[in-house]
């Protein structure tokens, strides 16, 4: 009997709201350190409309999105996020997006970092589209998504990279210069989350020591 390859788990594709959500994270993260319960954090944010959403529905959607991303960070990383300057917050929130969404994490590792290591300085929409076409061979859910939704997802990924300081306004990849404390936090996972950043193997090895 010929063995069958297990079907790939479906990609979560709900990152159509906002980009890195820097402002929203700065509101939600301190609440979590107080409550230590993400359901309570969501309730407080929605009840008081702390994200200043225009409608109840958009407020719920944005609150769900930011809390789901922050929930993949450890308590130590949340504490670091609260006290971090903008550059460190951007790096932590990019790592959170990569953890939360396999599609983003795989794009970061297989395309963004790979192009950086190959000294290809530009990252284009076509790079993302080609990546998605390849993944669609194993993830049929990508073929079921509307073209307009895929364009929104693509736009948000590029906005995230830009807000994290990893991509210039003109589409040039920017080497990640991680602080020692952020690099140490991200390298404690196996495999290291430093694989999500345009940086060298030497830099990853140095952070893991």
mmCIF file with all atom_site columns, C-alpha atoms in Angstrom, residues 5-151:
data_model
loop_
_atom_site.group_PDB
_atom_site.id
_atom_site.type_symbol
_atom_site.label_atom_id
_atom_site.label_alt_id
_atom_site.label_comp_id
_atom_site.label_asym_id
_atom_site.label_entity_id
_atom_site.label_seq_id
_atom_site.pdbx_PDB_ins_code
_atom_site.Cartn_x
_atom_site.Cartn_y
_atom_site.Cartn_z
_atom_site.occupancy
_atom_site.B_iso_or_equiv
_atom_site.pdbx_formal_charge
_atom_site.auth_seq_id
_atom_site.auth_comp_id
_atom_site.auth_asym_id
_atom_site.auth_atom_id
_atom_site.pdbx_PDB_model_num
ATOM 1   C CA . UNK A 1 5   ? 1.029   12.303 2.863  1.00 0.00 ? 5   UNK A CA 1
ATOM 2   C CA . UNK A 1 6   ? -1.022  13.908 5.609  1.00 0.00 ? 6   UNK A CA 1
ATOM 3   C CA . UNK A 1 7   ? -2.817  17.017 4.388  1.00 0.00 ? 7   UNK A CA 1
ATOM 4   C CA . UNK A 1 8   ? -1.235  20.282 5.448  1.00 0.00 ? 8   UNK A CA 1
ATOM 5   C CA . UNK A 1 9   ? -3.058  22.136 8.188  1.00 0.00 ? 9   UNK A CA 1
ATOM 6   C CA . UNK A 1 10  ? -5.052  25.087 6.901  1.00 0.00 ? 10  UNK A CA 1
ATOM 7   C CA . UNK A 1 11  ? -3.503  28.518 7.056  1.00 0.00 ? 11  UNK A CA 1
ATOM 8   C CA . UNK A 1 12  ? -5.146  31.086 9.307  1.00 0.00 ? 12  UNK A CA 1
ATOM 9   C CA . UNK A 1 13  ? -5.752  34.104 7.067  1.00 0.00 ? 13  UNK A CA 1
ATOM 10  C CA . UNK A 1 14  ? -7.402  36.658 9.322  1.00 0.00 ? 14  UNK A CA 1
ATOM 11  C CA . UNK A 1 15  ? -4.624  39.263 9.267  1.00 0.00 ? 15  UNK A CA 1
ATOM 12  C CA . UNK A 1 16  ? -6.634  41.716 7.182  1.00 0.00 ? 16  UNK A CA 1
ATOM 13  C CA . UNK A 1 17  ? -7.034  44.177 10.077 1.00 0.00 ? 17  UNK A CA 1
ATOM 14  C CA . UNK A 1 18  ? -4.176  46.612 10.564 1.00 0.00 ? 18  UNK A CA 1
ATOM 15  C CA . UNK A 1 19  ? -0.512  45.825 10.130 1.00 0.00 ? 19  UNK A CA 1
ATOM 16  C CA . UNK A 1 20  ? 1.757   45.300 13.163 1.00 0.00 ? 20  UNK A CA 1
ATOM 17  C CA . UNK A 1 21  ? -0.848  46.885 15.467 1.00 0.00 ? 21  UNK A CA 1
ATOM 18  C CA . UNK A 1 22  ? 1.778   48.822 17.411 1.00 0.00 ? 22  UNK A CA 1
ATOM 19  C CA . UNK A 1 23  ? -0.719  51.230 18.978 1.00 0.00 ? 23  UNK A CA 1
ATOM 20  C CA . UNK A 1 24  ? -3.201  48.506 19.805 1.00 0.00 ? 24  UNK A CA 1
ATOM 21  C CA . UNK A 1 25  ? -0.490  46.319 21.350 1.00 0.00 ? 25  UNK A CA 1
ATOM 22  C CA . UNK A 1 26  ? 0.652   49.195 23.562 1.00 0.00 ? 26  UNK A CA 1
ATOM 23  C CA . UNK A 1 27  ? -2.882  49.277 24.991 1.00 0.00 ? 27  UNK A CA 1
ATOM 24  C CA . UNK A 1 28  ? -3.501  45.534 25.297 1.00 0.00 ? 28  UNK A CA 1
ATOM 25  C CA . UNK A 1 29  ? -0.121  44.400 26.662 1.00 0.00 ? 29  UNK A CA 1
ATOM 26  C CA . UNK A 1 30  ? -0.221  46.396 29.957 1.00 0.00 ? 30  UNK A CA 1
ATOM 27  C CA . UNK A 1 31  ? -3.793  45.204 30.519 1.00 0.00 ? 31  UNK A CA 1
ATOM 28  C CA . UNK A 1 32  ? -2.630  41.616 30.221 1.00 0.00 ? 32  UNK A CA 1
ATOM 29  C CA . UNK A 1 33  ? 0.115   42.158 32.809 1.00 0.00 ? 33  UNK A CA 1
ATOM 30  C CA . UNK A 1 34  ? -2.604  43.394 35.140 1.00 0.00 ? 34  UNK A CA 1
ATOM 31  C CA . UNK A 1 35  ? -5.250  40.753 34.379 1.00 0.00 ? 35  UNK A CA 1
ATOM 32  C CA . UNK A 1 36  ? -3.125  37.766 33.242 1.00 0.00 ? 36  UNK A CA 1
ATOM 33  C CA . UNK A 1 37  ? -6.173  36.612 31.295 1.00 0.00 ? 37  UNK A CA 1
ATOM 34  C CA . UNK A 1 38  ? -6.684  37.420 27.618 1.00 0.00 ? 38  UNK A CA 1
ATOM 35  C CA . UNK A 1 39  ? -10.460 36.971 27.794 1.00 0.00 ? 39  UNK A CA 1
ATOM 36  C CA . UNK A 1 40  ? -10.604 39.640 30.502 1.00 0.00 ? 40  UNK A CA 1
ATOM 37  C CA . UNK A 1 41  ? -8.345  41.884 28.431 1.00 0.00 ? 41  UNK A CA 1
ATOM 38  C CA . UNK A 1 42  ? -10.696 41.569 25.460 1.00 0.00 ? 42  UNK A CA 1
ATOM 39  C CA . UNK A 1 43  ? -13.697 42.352 27.649 1.00 0.00 ? 43  UNK A CA 1
ATOM 40  C CA . UNK A 1 44  ? -12.110 45.500 29.092 1.00 0.00 ? 44  UNK A CA 1
ATOM 41  C CA . UNK A 1 45  ? -11.002 46.776 25.694 1.00 0.00 ? 45  UNK A CA 1
ATOM 42  C CA . UNK A 1 46  ? -14.389 46.188 24.090 1.00 0.00 ? 46  UNK A CA 1
ATOM 43  C CA . UNK A 1 47  ? -16.389 47.551 27.008 1.00 0.00 ? 47  UNK A CA 1
ATOM 44  C CA . UNK A 1 48  ? -14.497 50.857 27.096 1.00 0.00 ? 48  UNK A CA 1
ATOM 45  C CA . UNK A 1 49  ? -13.683 50.960 23.355 1.00 0.00 ? 49  UNK A CA 1
ATOM 46  C CA . UNK A 1 50  ? -10.040 51.492 24.240 1.00 0.00 ? 50  UNK A CA 1
ATOM 47  C CA . UNK A 1 51  ? -8.989  50.991 20.631 1.00 0.00 ? 51  UNK A CA 1
ATOM 48  C CA . UNK A 1 52  ? -11.314 53.845 19.569 1.00 0.00 ? 52  UNK A CA 1
ATOM 49  C CA . UNK A 1 53  ? -12.979 51.769 16.865 1.00 0.00 ? 53  UNK A CA 1
ATOM 50  C CA . UNK A 1 54  ? -15.712 53.416 14.816 1.00 0.00 ? 54  UNK A CA 1
ATOM 51  C CA . UNK A 1 55  ? -18.138 50.499 15.134 1.00 0.00 ? 55  UNK A CA 1
ATOM 52  C CA . UNK A 1 56  ? -18.732 47.710 17.615 1.00 0.00 ? 56  UNK A CA 1
ATOM 53  C CA . UNK A 1 57  ? -17.983 45.082 14.957 1.00 0.00 ? 57  UNK A CA 1
ATOM 54  C CA . UNK A 1 58  ? -14.667 46.650 13.919 1.00 0.00 ? 58  UNK A CA 1
ATOM 55  C CA . UNK A 1 59  ? -13.717 47.061 17.581 1.00 0.00 ? 59  UNK A CA 1
ATOM 56  C CA . UNK A 1 60  ? -14.320 43.400 18.272 1.00 0.00 ? 60  UNK A CA 1
ATOM 57  C CA . UNK A 1 61  ? -12.403 42.351 15.179 1.00 0.00 ? 61  UNK A CA 1
ATOM 58  C CA . UNK A 1 62  ? -9.402  44.528 16.033 1.00 0.00 ? 62  UNK A CA 1
ATOM 59  C CA . UNK A 1 63  ? -9.442  43.493 19.686 1.00 0.00 ? 63  UNK A CA 1
ATOM 60  C CA . UNK A 1 64  ? -9.549  39.819 18.734 1.00 0.00 ? 64  UNK A CA 1
ATOM 61  C CA . UNK A 1 65  ? -6.694  40.287 16.292 1.00 0.00 ? 65  UNK A CA 1
ATOM 62  C CA . UNK A 1 66  ? -4.305  42.071 18.648 1.00 0.00 ? 66  UNK A CA 1
ATOM 63  C CA . UNK A 1 67  ? -4.991  39.766 21.601 1.00 0.00 ? 67  UNK A CA 1
ATOM 64  C CA . UNK A 1 68  ? -4.535  36.643 19.482 1.00 0.00 ? 68  UNK A CA 1
ATOM 65  C CA . UNK A 1 69  ? -1.166  37.882 18.271 1.00 0.00 ? 69  UNK A CA 1
ATOM 66  C CA . UNK A 1 70  ? 0.031   38.933 21.722 1.00 0.00 ? 70  UNK A CA 1
ATOM 67  C CA . UNK A 1 71  ? -1.150  35.618 23.190 1.00 0.00 ? 71  UNK A CA 1
ATOM 68  C CA . UNK A 1 72  ? 1.622   33.789 21.301 1.00 0.00 ? 72  UNK A CA 1
ATOM 69  C CA . UNK A 1 73  ? 4.251   35.767 23.218 1.00 0.00 ? 73  UNK A CA 1
ATOM 70  C CA . UNK A 1 74  ? 5.496   34.590 26.603 1.00 0.00 ? 74  UNK A CA 1
ATOM 71  C CA . UNK A 1 75  ? 4.795   36.632 29.731 1.00 0.00 ? 75  UNK A CA 1
ATOM 72  C CA . UNK A 1 76  ? 8.450   37.666 29.708 1.00 0.00 ? 76  UNK A CA 1
ATOM 73  C CA . UNK A 1 77  ? 8.165   38.865 26.127 1.00 0.00 ? 77  UNK A CA 1
ATOM 74  C CA . UNK A 1 78  ? 5.004   40.813 27.003 1.00 0.00 ? 78  UNK A CA 1
ATOM 75  C CA . UNK A 1 79  ? 6.883   42.511 29.848 1.00 0.00 ? 79  UNK A CA 1
ATOM 76  C CA . UNK A 1 80  ? 9.690   43.324 27.434 1.00 0.00 ? 80  UNK A CA 1
ATOM 77  C CA . UNK A 1 81  ? 7.191   44.660 24.906 1.00 0.00 ? 81  UNK A CA 1
ATOM 78  C CA . UNK A 1 82  ? 5.639   47.042 27.433 1.00 0.00 ? 82  UNK A CA 1
ATOM 79  C CA . UNK A 1 83  ? 8.989   48.618 28.325 1.00 0.00 ? 83  UNK A CA 1
ATOM 80  C CA . UNK A 1 84  ? 10.553  48.454 24.869 1.00 0.00 ? 84  UNK A CA 1
ATOM 81  C CA . UNK A 1 85  ? 11.317  51.400 22.581 1.00 0.00 ? 85  UNK A CA 1
ATOM 82  C CA . UNK A 1 86  ? 9.679   51.443 19.139 1.00 0.00 ? 86  UNK A CA 1
ATOM 83  C CA . UNK A 1 87  ? 12.390  49.439 17.361 1.00 0.00 ? 87  UNK A CA 1
ATOM 84  C CA . UNK A 1 88  ? 12.237  46.562 19.840 1.00 0.00 ? 88  UNK A CA 1
ATOM 85  C CA . UNK A 1 89  ? 8.423   46.624 19.838 1.00 0.00 ? 89  UNK A CA 1
ATOM 86  C CA . UNK A 1 90  ? 8.457   46.334 16.064 1.00 0.00 ? 90  UNK A CA 1
ATOM 87  C CA . UNK A 1 91  ? 10.738  43.304 16.168 1.00 0.00 ? 91  UNK A CA 1
ATOM 88  C CA . UNK A 1 92  ? 8.680   41.575 18.874 1.00 0.00 ? 92  UNK A CA 1
ATOM 89  C CA . UNK A 1 93  ? 5.395   42.222 17.081 1.00 0.00 ? 93  UNK A CA 1
ATOM 90  C CA . UNK A 1 94  ? 6.825   40.939 13.790 1.00 0.00 ? 94  UNK A CA 1
ATOM 91  C CA . UNK A 1 95  ? 7.862   37.743 15.588 1.00 0.00 ? 95  UNK A CA 1
ATOM 92  C CA . UNK A 1 96  ? 4.367   37.514 17.078 1.00 0.00 ? 96  UNK A CA 1
ATOM 93  C CA . UNK A 1 97  ? 2.766   37.822 13.644 1.00 0.00 ? 97  UNK A CA 1
ATOM 94  C CA . UNK A 1 98  ? 5.081   35.096 12.313 1.00 0.00 ? 98  UNK A CA 1
ATOM 95  C CA . UNK A 1 99  ? 4.171   32.791 15.195 1.00 0.00 ? 99  UNK A CA 1
ATOM 96  C CA . UNK A 1 100 ? 0.452   33.471 14.932 1.00 0.00 ? 100 UNK A CA 1
ATOM 97  C CA . UNK A 1 101 ? 0.272   33.031 11.168 1.00 0.00 ? 101 UNK A CA 1
ATOM 98  C CA . UNK A 1 102 ? 2.204   30.187 9.559  1.00 0.00 ? 102 UNK A CA 1
ATOM 99  C CA . UNK A 1 103 ? 1.838   31.822 6.150  1.00 0.00 ? 103 UNK A CA 1
ATOM 100 C CA . UNK A 1 104 ? 3.662   34.939 7.355  1.00 0.00 ? 104 UNK A CA 1
ATOM 101 C CA . UNK A 1 105 ? 6.290   32.927 9.218  1.00 0.00 ? 105 UNK A CA 1
ATOM 102 C CA . UNK A 1 106 ? 7.037   30.739 6.213  1.00 0.00 ? 106 UNK A CA 1
ATOM 103 C CA . UNK A 1 107 ? 7.220   33.767 3.920  1.00 0.00 ? 107 UNK A CA 1
ATOM 104 C CA . UNK A 1 108 ? 9.619   35.425 6.361  1.00 0.00 ? 108 UNK A CA 1
ATOM 105 C CA . UNK A 1 109 ? 11.869  32.372 6.534  1.00 0.00 ? 109 UNK A CA 1
ATOM 106 C CA . UNK A 1 110 ? 11.649  31.039 2.993  1.00 0.00 ? 110 UNK A CA 1
ATOM 107 C CA . UNK A 1 111 ? 11.558  34.303 1.054  1.00 0.00 ? 111 UNK A CA 1
ATOM 108 C CA . UNK A 1 112 ? 12.522  37.350 3.125  1.00 0.00 ? 112 UNK A CA 1
ATOM 109 C CA . UNK A 1 113 ? 15.509  35.879 4.941  1.00 0.00 ? 113 UNK A CA 1
ATOM 110 C CA . UNK A 1 114 ? 16.544  33.733 1.985  1.00 0.00 ? 114 UNK A CA 1
ATOM 111 C CA . UNK A 1 115 ? 16.630  36.731 -0.347 1.00 0.00 ? 115 UNK A CA 1
ATOM 112 C CA . UNK A 1 116 ? 18.664  38.648 2.212  1.00 0.00 ? 116 UNK A CA 1
ATOM 113 C CA . UNK A 1 117 ? 21.193  35.816 2.490  1.00 0.00 ? 117 UNK A CA 1
ATOM 114 C CA . UNK A 1 118 ? 21.420  35.664 -1.315 1.00 0.00 ? 118 UNK A CA 1
ATOM 115 C CA . UNK A 1 119 ? 22.169  39.412 -1.342 1.00 0.00 ? 119 UNK A CA 1
ATOM 116 C CA . UNK A 1 120 ? 18.968  40.192 -3.254 1.00 0.00 ? 120 UNK A CA 1
ATOM 117 C CA . UNK A 1 121 ? 18.200  43.633 -1.893 1.00 0.00 ? 121 UNK A CA 1
ATOM 118 C CA . UNK A 1 122 ? 14.655  44.060 -3.247 1.00 0.00 ? 122 UNK A CA 1
ATOM 119 C CA . UNK A 1 123 ? 11.438  42.427 -2.101 1.00 0.00 ? 123 UNK A CA 1
ATOM 120 C CA . UNK A 1 124 ? 8.462   42.777 -4.439 1.00 0.00 ? 124 UNK A CA 1
ATOM 121 C CA . UNK A 1 125 ? 4.786   41.890 -4.537 1.00 0.00 ? 125 UNK A CA 1
ATOM 122 C CA . UNK A 1 126 ? 5.648   39.289 -7.166 1.00 0.00 ? 126 UNK A CA 1
ATOM 123 C CA . UNK A 1 127 ? 7.854   37.527 -4.611 1.00 0.00 ? 127 UNK A CA 1
ATOM 124 C CA . UNK A 1 128 ? 4.823   37.172 -2.361 1.00 0.00 ? 128 UNK A CA 1
ATOM 125 C CA . UNK A 1 129 ? 2.511   36.138 -5.196 1.00 0.00 ? 129 UNK A CA 1
ATOM 126 C CA . UNK A 1 130 ? 4.968   33.485 -6.364 1.00 0.00 ? 130 UNK A CA 1
ATOM 127 C CA . UNK A 1 131 ? 5.300   32.210 -2.792 1.00 0.00 ? 131 UNK A CA 1
ATOM 128 C CA . UNK A 1 132 ? 1.511   31.934 -2.436 1.00 0.00 ? 132 UNK A CA 1
ATOM 129 C CA . UNK A 1 133 ? 1.184   30.121 -5.765 1.00 0.00 ? 133 UNK A CA 1
ATOM 130 C CA . UNK A 1 134 ? 3.699   27.553 -4.571 1.00 0.00 ? 134 UNK A CA 1
ATOM 131 C CA . UNK A 1 135 ? 1.958   27.084 -1.228 1.00 0.00 ? 135 UNK A CA 1
ATOM 132 C CA . UNK A 1 136 ? -1.434  26.737 -2.948 1.00 0.00 ? 136 UNK A CA 1
ATOM 133 C CA . UNK A 1 137 ? -0.299  23.355 -4.287 1.00 0.00 ? 137 UNK A CA 1
ATOM 134 C CA . UNK A 1 138 ? -0.539  22.036 -0.723 1.00 0.00 ? 138 UNK A CA 1
ATOM 135 C CA . UNK A 1 139 ? -2.999  24.520 0.778  1.00 0.00 ? 139 UNK A CA 1
ATOM 136 C CA . UNK A 1 140 ? -6.165  24.565 -1.294 1.00 0.00 ? 140 UNK A CA 1
ATOM 137 C CA . UNK A 1 141 ? -7.652  27.215 0.994  1.00 0.00 ? 141 UNK A CA 1
ATOM 138 C CA . UNK A 1 142 ? -5.407  29.722 -0.768 1.00 0.00 ? 142 UNK A CA 1
ATOM 139 C CA . UNK A 1 143 ? -7.170  29.000 -4.061 1.00 0.00 ? 143 UNK A CA 1
ATOM 140 C CA . UNK A 1 144 ? -10.530 29.675 -2.405 1.00 0.00 ? 144 UNK A CA 1
ATOM 141 C CA . UNK A 1 145 ? -9.613  33.184 -1.216 1.00 0.00 ? 145 UNK A CA 1
ATOM 142 C CA . UNK A 1 146 ? -10.820 36.120 -3.291 1.00 0.00 ? 146 UNK A CA 1
ATOM 143 C CA . UNK A 1 147 ? -8.176  38.012 -5.227 1.00 0.00 ? 147 UNK A CA 1
ATOM 144 C CA . UNK A 1 148 ? -9.047  41.206 -3.360 1.00 0.00 ? 148 UNK A CA 1
ATOM 145 C CA . UNK A 1 149 ? -8.494  39.451 -0.024 1.00 0.00 ? 149 UNK A CA 1
ATOM 146 C CA . UNK A 1 150 ? -5.135  38.055 -1.110 1.00 0.00 ? 150 UNK A CA 1
ATOM 147 C CA . UNK A 1 151 ? -4.075  41.536 -2.189 1.00 0.00 ? 151 UNK A CA 1
#
